[in-house]
CSV table of C-alpha atoms and ligand atoms in Angstrom, one decimal:
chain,number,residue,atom,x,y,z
T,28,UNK,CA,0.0,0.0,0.0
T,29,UNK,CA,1.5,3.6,-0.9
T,30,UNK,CA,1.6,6.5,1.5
T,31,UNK,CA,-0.9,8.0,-0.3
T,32,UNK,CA,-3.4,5.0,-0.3
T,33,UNK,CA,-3.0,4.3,3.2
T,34,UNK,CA,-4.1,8.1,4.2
T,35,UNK,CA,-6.8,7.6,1.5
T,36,UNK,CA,-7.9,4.8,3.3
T,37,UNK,CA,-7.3,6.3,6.7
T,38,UNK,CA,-9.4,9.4,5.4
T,39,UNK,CA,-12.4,7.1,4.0
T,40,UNK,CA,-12.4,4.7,7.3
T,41,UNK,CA,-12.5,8.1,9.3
T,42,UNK,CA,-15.5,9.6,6.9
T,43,UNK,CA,-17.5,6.0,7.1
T,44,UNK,CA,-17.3,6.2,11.2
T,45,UNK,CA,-18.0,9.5,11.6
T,46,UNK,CA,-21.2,8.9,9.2
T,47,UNK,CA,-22.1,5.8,10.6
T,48,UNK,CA,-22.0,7.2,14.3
T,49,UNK,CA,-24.3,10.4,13.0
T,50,UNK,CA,-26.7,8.3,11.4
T,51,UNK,CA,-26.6,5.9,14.7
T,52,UNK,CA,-26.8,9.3,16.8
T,53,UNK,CA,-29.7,10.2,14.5
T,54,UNK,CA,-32.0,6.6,14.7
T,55,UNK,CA,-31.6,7.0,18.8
T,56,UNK,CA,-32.5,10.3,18.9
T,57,UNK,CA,-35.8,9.5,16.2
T,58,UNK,CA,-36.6,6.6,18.2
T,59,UNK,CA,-36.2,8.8,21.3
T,60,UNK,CA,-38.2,11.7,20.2
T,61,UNK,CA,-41.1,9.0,18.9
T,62,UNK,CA,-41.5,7.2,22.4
T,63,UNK,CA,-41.2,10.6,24.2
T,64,UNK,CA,-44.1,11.6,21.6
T,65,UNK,CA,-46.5,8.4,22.2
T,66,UNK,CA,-45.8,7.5,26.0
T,67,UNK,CA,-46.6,11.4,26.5
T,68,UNK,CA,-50.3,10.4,24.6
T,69,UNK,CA,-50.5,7.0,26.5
T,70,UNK,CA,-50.0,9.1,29.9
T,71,UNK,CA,-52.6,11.6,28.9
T,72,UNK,CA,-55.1,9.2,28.0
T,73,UNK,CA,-54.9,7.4,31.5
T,74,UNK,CA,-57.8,8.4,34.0
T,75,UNK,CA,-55.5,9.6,36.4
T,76,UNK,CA,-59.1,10.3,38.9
T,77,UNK,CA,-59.9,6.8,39.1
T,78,UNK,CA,-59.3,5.2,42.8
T,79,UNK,CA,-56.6,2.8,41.6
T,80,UNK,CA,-54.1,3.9,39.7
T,81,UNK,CA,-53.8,0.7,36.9
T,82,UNK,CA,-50.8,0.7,33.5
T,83,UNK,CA,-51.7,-0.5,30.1
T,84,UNK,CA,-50.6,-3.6,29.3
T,85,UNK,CA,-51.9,-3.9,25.8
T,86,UNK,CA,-55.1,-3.4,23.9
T,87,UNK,CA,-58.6,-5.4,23.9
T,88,UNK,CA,-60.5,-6.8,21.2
T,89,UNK,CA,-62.6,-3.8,20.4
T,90,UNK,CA,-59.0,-1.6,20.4
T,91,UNK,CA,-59.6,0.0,23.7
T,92,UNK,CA,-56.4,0.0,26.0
T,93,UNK,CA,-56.1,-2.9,28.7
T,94,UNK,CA,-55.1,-1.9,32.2
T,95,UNK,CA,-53.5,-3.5,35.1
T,96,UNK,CA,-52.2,-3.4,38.4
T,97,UNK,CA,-49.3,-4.8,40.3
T,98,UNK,CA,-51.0,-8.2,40.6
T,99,UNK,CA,-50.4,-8.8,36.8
T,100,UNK,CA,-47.1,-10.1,35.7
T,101,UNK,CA,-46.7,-6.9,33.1
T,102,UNK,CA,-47.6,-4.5,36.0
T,103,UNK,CA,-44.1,-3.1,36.2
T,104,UNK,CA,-43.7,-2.1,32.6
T,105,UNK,CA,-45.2,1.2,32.4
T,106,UNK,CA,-43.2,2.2,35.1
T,107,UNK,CA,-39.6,0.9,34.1
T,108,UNK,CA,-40.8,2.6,30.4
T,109,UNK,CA,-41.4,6.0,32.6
T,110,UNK,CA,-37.7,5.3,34.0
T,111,UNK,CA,-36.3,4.4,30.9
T,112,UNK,CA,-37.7,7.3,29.4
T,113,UNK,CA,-35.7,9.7,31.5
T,114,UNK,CA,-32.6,7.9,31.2
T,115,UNK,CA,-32.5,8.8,27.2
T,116,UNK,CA,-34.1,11.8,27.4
T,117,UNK,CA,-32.2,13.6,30.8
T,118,UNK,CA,-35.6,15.2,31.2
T,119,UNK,CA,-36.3,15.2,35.1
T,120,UNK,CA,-40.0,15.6,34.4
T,121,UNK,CA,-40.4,12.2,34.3
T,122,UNK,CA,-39.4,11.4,37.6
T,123,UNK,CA,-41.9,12.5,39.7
T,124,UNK,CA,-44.1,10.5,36.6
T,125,UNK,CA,-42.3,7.6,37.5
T,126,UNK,CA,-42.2,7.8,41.0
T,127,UNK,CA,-46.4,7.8,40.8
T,128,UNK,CA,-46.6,4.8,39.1
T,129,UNK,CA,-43.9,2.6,40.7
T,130,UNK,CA,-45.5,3.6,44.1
T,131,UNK,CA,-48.2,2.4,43.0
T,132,UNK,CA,-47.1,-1.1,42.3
T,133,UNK,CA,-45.6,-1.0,45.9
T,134,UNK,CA,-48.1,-3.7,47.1
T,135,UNK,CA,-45.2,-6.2,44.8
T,136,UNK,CA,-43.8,-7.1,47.9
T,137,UNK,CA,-46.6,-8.3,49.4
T,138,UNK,CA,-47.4,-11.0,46.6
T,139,UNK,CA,-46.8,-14.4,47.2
T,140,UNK,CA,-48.7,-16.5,45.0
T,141,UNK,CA,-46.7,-15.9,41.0
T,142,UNK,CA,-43.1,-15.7,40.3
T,143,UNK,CA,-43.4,-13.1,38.5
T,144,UNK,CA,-42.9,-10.5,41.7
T,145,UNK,CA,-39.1,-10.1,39.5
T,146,UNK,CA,-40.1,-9.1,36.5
T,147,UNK,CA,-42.6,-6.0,38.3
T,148,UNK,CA,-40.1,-5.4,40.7
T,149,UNK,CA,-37.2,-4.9,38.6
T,150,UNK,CA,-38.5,-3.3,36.0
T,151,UNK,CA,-40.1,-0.5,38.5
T,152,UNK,CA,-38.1,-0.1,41.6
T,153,UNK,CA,-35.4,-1.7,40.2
T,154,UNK,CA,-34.5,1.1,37.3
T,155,UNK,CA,-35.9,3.8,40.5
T,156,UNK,CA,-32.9,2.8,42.4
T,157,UNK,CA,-30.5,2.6,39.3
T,158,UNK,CA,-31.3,6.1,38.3
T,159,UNK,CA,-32.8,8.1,41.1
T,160,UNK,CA,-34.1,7.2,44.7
T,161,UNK,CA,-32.4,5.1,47.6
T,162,UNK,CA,-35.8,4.6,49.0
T,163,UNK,CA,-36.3,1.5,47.0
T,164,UNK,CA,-33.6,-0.4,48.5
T,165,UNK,CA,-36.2,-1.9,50.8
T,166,UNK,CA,-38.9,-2.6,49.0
T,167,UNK,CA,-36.6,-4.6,46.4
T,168,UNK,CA,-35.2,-6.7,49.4
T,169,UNK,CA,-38.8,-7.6,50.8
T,170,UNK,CA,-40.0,-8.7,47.6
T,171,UNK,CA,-37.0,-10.9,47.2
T,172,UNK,CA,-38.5,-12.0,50.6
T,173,UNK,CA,-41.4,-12.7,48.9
T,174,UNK,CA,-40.2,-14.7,46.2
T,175,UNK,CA,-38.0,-16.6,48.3
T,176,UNK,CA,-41.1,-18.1,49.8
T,177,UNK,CA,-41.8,-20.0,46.6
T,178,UNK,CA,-38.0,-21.4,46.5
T,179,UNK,CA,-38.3,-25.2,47.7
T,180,UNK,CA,-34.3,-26.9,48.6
T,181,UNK,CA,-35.5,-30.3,47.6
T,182,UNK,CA,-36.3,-28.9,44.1
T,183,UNK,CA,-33.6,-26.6,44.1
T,184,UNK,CA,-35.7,-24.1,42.7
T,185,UNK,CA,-38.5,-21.2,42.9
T,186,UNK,CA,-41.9,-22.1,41.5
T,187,UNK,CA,-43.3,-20.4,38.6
T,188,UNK,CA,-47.4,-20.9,39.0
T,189,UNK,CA,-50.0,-22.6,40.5
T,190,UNK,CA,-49.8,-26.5,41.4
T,191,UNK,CA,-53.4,-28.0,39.0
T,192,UNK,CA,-54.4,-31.2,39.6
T,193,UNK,CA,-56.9,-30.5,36.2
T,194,UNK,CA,-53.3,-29.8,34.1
T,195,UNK,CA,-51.5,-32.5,36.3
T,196,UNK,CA,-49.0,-29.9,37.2
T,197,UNK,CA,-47.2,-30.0,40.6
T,198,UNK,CA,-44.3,-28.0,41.1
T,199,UNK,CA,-44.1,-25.9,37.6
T,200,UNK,CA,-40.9,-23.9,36.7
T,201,UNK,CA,-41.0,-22.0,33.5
T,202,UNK,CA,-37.7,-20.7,31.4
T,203,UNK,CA,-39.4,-17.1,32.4
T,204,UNK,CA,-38.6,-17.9,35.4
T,205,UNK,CA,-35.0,-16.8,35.2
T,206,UNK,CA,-35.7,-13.4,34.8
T,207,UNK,CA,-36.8,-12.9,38.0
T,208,UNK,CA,-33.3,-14.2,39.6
T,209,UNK,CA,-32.5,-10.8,38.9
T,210,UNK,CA,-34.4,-9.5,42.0
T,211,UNK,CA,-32.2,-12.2,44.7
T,212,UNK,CA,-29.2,-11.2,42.9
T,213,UNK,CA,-29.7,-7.3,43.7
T,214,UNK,CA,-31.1,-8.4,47.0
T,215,UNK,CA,-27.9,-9.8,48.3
T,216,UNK,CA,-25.9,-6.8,46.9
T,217,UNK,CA,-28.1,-4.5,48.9
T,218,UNK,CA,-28.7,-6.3,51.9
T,219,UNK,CA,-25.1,-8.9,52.4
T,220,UNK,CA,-27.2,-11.5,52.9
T,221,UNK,CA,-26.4,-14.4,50.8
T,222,UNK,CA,-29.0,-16.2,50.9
T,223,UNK,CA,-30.8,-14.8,47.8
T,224,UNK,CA,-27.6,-15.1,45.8
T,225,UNK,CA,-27.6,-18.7,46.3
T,226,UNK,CA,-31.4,-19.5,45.8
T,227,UNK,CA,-30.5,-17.3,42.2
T,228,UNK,CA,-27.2,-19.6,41.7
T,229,UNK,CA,-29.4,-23.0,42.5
T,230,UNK,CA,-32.0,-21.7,40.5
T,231,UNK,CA,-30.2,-21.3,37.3
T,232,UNK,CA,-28.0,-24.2,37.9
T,233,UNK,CA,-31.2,-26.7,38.0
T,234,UNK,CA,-32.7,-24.8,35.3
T,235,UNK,CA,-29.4,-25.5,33.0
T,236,UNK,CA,-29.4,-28.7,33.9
T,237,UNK,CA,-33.3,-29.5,33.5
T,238,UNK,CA,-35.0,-27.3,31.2
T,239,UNK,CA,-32.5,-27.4,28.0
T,240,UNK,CA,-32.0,-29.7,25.0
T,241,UNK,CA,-29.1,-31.1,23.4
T,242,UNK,CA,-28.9,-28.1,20.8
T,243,UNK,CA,-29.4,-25.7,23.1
T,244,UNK,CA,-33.4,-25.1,22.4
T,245,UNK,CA,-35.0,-25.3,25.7
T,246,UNK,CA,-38.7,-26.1,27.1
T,247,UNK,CA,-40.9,-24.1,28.3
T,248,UNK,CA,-42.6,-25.6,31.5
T,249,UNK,CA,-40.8,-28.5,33.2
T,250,UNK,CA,-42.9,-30.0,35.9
T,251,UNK,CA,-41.1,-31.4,39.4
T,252,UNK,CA,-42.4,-33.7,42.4
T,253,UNK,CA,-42.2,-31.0,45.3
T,254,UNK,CA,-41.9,-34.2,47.6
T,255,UNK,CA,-39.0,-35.5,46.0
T,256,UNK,CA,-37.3,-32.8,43.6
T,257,UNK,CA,-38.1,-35.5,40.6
T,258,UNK,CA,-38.6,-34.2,37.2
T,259,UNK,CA,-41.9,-35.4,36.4
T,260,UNK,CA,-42.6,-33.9,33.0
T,261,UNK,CA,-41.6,-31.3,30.3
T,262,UNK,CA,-44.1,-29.7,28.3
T,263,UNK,CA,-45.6,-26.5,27.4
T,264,UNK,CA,-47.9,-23.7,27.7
T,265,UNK,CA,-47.3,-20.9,25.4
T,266,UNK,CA,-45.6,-23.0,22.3
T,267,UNK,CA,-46.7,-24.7,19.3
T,268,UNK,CA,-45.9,-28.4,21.0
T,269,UNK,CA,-44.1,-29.7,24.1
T,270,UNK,CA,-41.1,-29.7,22.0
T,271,UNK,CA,-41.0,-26.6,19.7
T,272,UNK,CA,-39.0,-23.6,20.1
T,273,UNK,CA,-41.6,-21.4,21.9
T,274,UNK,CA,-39.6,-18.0,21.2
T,275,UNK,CA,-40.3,-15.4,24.2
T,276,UNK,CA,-39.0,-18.4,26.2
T,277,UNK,CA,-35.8,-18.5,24.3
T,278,UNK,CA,-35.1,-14.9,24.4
T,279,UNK,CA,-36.1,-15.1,28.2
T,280,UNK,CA,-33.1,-17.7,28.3
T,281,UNK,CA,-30.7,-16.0,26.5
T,282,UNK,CA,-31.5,-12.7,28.1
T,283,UNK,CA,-31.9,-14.1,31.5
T,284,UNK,CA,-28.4,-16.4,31.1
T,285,UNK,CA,-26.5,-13.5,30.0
T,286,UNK,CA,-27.9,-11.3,32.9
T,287,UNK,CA,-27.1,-14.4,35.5
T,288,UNK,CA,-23.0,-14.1,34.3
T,289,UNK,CA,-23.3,-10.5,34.6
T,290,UNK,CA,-24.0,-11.8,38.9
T,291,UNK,CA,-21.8,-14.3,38.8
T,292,UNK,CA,-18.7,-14.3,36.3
T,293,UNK,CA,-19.9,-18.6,35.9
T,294,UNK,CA,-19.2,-18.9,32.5
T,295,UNK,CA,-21.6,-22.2,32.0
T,296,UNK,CA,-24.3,-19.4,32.2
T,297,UNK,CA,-23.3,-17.3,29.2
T,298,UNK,CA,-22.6,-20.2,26.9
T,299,UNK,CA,-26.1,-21.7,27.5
T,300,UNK,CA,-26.7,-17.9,26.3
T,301,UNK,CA,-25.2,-17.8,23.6
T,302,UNK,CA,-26.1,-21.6,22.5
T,303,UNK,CA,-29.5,-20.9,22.6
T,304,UNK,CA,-29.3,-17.4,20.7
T,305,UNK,CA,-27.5,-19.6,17.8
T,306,UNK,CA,-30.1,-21.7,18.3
T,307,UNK,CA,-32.6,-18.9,17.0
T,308,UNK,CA,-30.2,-17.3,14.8
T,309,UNK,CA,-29.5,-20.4,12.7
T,310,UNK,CA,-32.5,-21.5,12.7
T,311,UNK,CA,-33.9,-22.0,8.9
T,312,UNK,CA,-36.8,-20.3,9.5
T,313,UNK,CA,-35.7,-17.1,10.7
T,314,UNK,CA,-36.8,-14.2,8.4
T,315,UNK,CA,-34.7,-11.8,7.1
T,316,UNK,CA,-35.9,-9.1,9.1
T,317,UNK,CA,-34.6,-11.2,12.4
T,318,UNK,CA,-38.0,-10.5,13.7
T,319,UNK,CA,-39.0,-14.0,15.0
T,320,UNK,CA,-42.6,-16.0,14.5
T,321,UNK,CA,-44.2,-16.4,17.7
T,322,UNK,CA,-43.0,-19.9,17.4
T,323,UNK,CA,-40.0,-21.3,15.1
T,324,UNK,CA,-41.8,-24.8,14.7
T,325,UNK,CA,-45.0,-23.5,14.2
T,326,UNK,CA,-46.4,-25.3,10.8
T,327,UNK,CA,-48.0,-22.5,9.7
T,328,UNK,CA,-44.8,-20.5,8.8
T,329,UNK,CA,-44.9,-18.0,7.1
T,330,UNK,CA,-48.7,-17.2,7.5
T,331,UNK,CA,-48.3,-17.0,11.4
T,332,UNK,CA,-47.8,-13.7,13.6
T,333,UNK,CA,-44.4,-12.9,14.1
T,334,UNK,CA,-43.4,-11.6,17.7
T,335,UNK,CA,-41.4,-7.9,18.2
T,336,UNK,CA,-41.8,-8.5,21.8
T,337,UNK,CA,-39.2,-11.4,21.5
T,338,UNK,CA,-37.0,-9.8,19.4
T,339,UNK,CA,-37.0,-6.3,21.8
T,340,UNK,CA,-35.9,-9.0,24.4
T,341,UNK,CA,-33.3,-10.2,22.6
T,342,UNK,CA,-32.3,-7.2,21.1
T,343,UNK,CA,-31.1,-5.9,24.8
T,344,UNK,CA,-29.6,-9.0,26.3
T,345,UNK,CA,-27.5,-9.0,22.7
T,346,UNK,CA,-26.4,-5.2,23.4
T,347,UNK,CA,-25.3,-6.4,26.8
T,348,UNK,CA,-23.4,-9.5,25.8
T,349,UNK,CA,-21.4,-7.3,23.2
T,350,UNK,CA,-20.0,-6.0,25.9
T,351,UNK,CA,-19.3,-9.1,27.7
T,352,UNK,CA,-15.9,-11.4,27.3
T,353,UNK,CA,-17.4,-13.6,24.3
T,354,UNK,CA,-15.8,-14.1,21.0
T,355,UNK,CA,-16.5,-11.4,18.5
T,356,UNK,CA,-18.7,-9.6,20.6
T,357,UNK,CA,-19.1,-7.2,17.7
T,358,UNK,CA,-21.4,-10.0,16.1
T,359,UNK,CA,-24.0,-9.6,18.8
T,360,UNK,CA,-24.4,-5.8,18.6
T,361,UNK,CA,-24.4,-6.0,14.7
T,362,UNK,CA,-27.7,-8.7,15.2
T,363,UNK,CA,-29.1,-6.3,17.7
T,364,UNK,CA,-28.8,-3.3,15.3
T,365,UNK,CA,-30.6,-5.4,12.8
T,366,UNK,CA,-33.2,-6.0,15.2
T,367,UNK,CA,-33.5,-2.6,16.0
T,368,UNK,CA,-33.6,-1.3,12.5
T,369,UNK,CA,-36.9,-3.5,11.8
T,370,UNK,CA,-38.5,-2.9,14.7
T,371,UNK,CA,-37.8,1.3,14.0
T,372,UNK,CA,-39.4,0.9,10.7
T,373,UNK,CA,-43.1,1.2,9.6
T,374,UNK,CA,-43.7,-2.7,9.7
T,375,UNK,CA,-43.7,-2.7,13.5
T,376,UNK,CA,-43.1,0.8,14.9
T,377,UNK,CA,-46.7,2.8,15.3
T,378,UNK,CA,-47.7,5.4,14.0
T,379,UNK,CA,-47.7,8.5,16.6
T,380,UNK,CA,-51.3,8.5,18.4
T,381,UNK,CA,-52.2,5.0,17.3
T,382,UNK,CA,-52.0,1.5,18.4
T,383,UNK,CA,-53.4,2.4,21.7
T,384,UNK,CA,-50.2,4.6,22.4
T,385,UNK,CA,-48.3,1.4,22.7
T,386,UNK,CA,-44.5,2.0,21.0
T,387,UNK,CA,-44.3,-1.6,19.1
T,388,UNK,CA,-47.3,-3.9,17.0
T,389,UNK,CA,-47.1,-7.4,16.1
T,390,UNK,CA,-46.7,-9.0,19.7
T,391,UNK,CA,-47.9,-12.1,20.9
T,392,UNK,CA,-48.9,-13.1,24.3
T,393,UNK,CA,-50.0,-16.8,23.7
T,394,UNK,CA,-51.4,-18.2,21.0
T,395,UNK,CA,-52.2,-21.3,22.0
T,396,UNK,CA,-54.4,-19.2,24.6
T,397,UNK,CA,-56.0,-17.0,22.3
T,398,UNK,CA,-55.0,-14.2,24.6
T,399,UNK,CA,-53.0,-10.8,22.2
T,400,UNK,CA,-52.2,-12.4,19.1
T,401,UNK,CA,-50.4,-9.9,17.0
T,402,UNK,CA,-50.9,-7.3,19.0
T,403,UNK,CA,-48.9,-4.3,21.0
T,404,UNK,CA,-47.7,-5.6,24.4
T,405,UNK,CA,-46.0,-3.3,27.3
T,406,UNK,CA,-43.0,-5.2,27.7
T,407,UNK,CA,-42.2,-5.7,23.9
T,408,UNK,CA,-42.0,-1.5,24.4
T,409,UNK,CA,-40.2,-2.3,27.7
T,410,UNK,CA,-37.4,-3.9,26.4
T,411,UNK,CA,-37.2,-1.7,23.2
T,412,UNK,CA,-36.0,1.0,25.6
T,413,UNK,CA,-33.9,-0.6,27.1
T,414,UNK,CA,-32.2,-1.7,23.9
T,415,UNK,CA,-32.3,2.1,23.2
T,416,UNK,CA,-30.2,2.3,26.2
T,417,UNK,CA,-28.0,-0.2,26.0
T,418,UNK,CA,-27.1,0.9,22.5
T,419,UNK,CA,-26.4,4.5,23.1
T,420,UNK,CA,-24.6,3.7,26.2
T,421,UNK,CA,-22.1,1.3,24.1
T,422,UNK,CA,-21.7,4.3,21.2
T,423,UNK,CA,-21.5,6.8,23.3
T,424,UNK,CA,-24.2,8.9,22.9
T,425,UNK,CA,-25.5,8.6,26.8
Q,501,LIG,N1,-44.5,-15.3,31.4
Q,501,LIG,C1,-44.0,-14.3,30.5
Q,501,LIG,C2,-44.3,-14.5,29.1
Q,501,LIG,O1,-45.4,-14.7,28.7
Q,501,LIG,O2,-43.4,-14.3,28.3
């Protein structure tokens, strides 16, 4: 190469960066400036008189906007959207906006009967103490308290729902599950106590062992004898069959894997991650767009409802392992940005004022169930923000 060719080239790598960074700079601020735009409309249109303060979770049959409270799994959403919302924007008027409506999801730590107290805890009072109040350190540490009721030692393991002697269903754990281990983890960094740290690390080390397939594709409910800490079946709920790839519960597994290293440094943990986000990648039936069907083995593909909620989850936990000690990390935020591309455009990204104020369309929440097929969900938004995040944090630009 000649002098002259290598400061040509120097010249054009510096040009291509600089564009590439303006025209990343450009999609975050666009996306930023849109959900600013419609969570603005979706907090207007709430009856903020009513006795109760509920958060939309998605939208009915008949279009109107579904509400719920702190007793749903998706109750903590709408405020971890509020939080995230001031993180990209720097705009303290959200605060006090978020403070009203993780307050009023308080009642979390008081819940005893779902798994899901992670998810609405973290999500809400979680992102609080990450970005602005100390007061949270508590609740956080009592609803780990509360989840910790549902861990049993035989099992090794927290349970996920309801024991059903109609479904034959005992001690149910789903692959969701892991993304409430977040909560014990923070738990025993606020409080010192280990014992949530190691109800998290059994958790995830049954889970690995139990819930996961030679290739790395996983199931979604596995069932256990509470007397005994026997496996008695593995099946599913929210999938096509007992042994498809239902997707949310993949991305929950690479998400929720990749989250458990970030606790732990145990490298088992992001390998199952990153198996199981190969698993999806490769998989034939992937579209171009990397916006997944709601399930990979459904029979119906391509005339089945793809999910943007799975690939907003995926979207983040691949921002966060690019930063992680994997090979080529670069590959993960390059599938990310893909993911976020599609998602920004018209094909799944509202327009301002519709889609019940909801960010995202084409969701599913379970099919097999009939309940919001192909429709906006909070947490698909949720973790679209977060992505957000996550991406201008790695390029700079927060
Ligand atoms: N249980 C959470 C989900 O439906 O993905």
């Amino acid at each position: 190469m000649t002098t002259f060719s290598r400061i040509f080239s120097g010249i054009a790598l510096t040009v291509l960066s600089v564009a590439c960074s303006k025209g990343s700079d450009d999609f975050i601020k666009e996306n930023i400036d849109f959900a600013k735009a419609q969570i603005n409309l979706a907090v207007q249109s709430i009856d903020n008189d009513a006795e109760q303060i509920l958060t939309p979770i998605t939208i009915n049959k008949d279009n109107t906007v579904k509400f719920a409270s702190y007793r749903d799994w998706r109750g903590g959403f709408f405020p971890g959207t509020l939080w995230l919302l001031y993180e990209l924007t720097g705009d303290s008027s959200y605060i006090p906006l978020a403070e009203k409506y993780t307050e009023s999801i308080r009642g979390v730590q008081e819940v005893t009967d779902n798994h899901d107290v992670g998810f609405i805890c973290m999500c809400s009072f979680g992102n609080g103490l990450r970005l602005n109040s100390e007061n949270y350190e508590d609740v956080i540490i009592r609803t780990a308290d509360a989840l910790a009721t549902r861990f049993n030692p035989t099992v090794g393991l927290t349970q996920s729902w309801g024991e059903s002697e109609k479904l034959d269903r005992k001690f149910p754990v789903i692959i969701d599950n892991m993304m409430n281990l977040e909560l014990f983890f923070k738990a025993s960094e606020l409080s010192g106590d280990p014992k949530y740290y190691e109800m998290a690390v059994s958790h995830a080390n049954r889970t690995l062992k139990e819930h996961f397939r030679p290739d790395g594709s996983c199931y979604h409910v596995v069932d256990y004898d509470p007397e005994t800490g026997e496996v008695r079946k593995k099946v599913t709920a929210q999938g096509y069959s007992d042994e498809s790839i239902w997707t949310r519960g993949h991305a929950w597994a690479v998400y929720g894997y990749a989250m458990a290293y970030r606790f732990t440094g145990d490298r088992r943990y992001i390998e199952q991650s990153l198996k199981t986000f190969d698993v999806l990648r490769n998989h034939p039936s992937m579209p171009e767009d990397c916006i997944p069907f709601w399930d990979m083995c459904c029979p119906d593909i391509p005339n089945t409802p793809r999910d943007a909620s799975s690939a907003a989850i995926l979207a983040s936990a691949l921002y966060e392992i690019s930063t992680m000690d994997v090979d080529n990390p670069s590959q993960y935020k390059q599938y990310a940005d893909k993911i976020m591309t599609s998602l920004s455009s018209p094909a799944y990204r509202a327009q301002i004022g519709e889609n019940g104020n909801f960010i995202l369309m084409h969701s599913v929440g379970s099919l097999p169930g009939g309940a919001e097929v192909d429709k906006p969900l909070n947490y698909a938004d949720y973790y679209f923000l977060e992505a957000l995040v996550r991406k201008a944090k790695i390029e700079g630009s927060l």
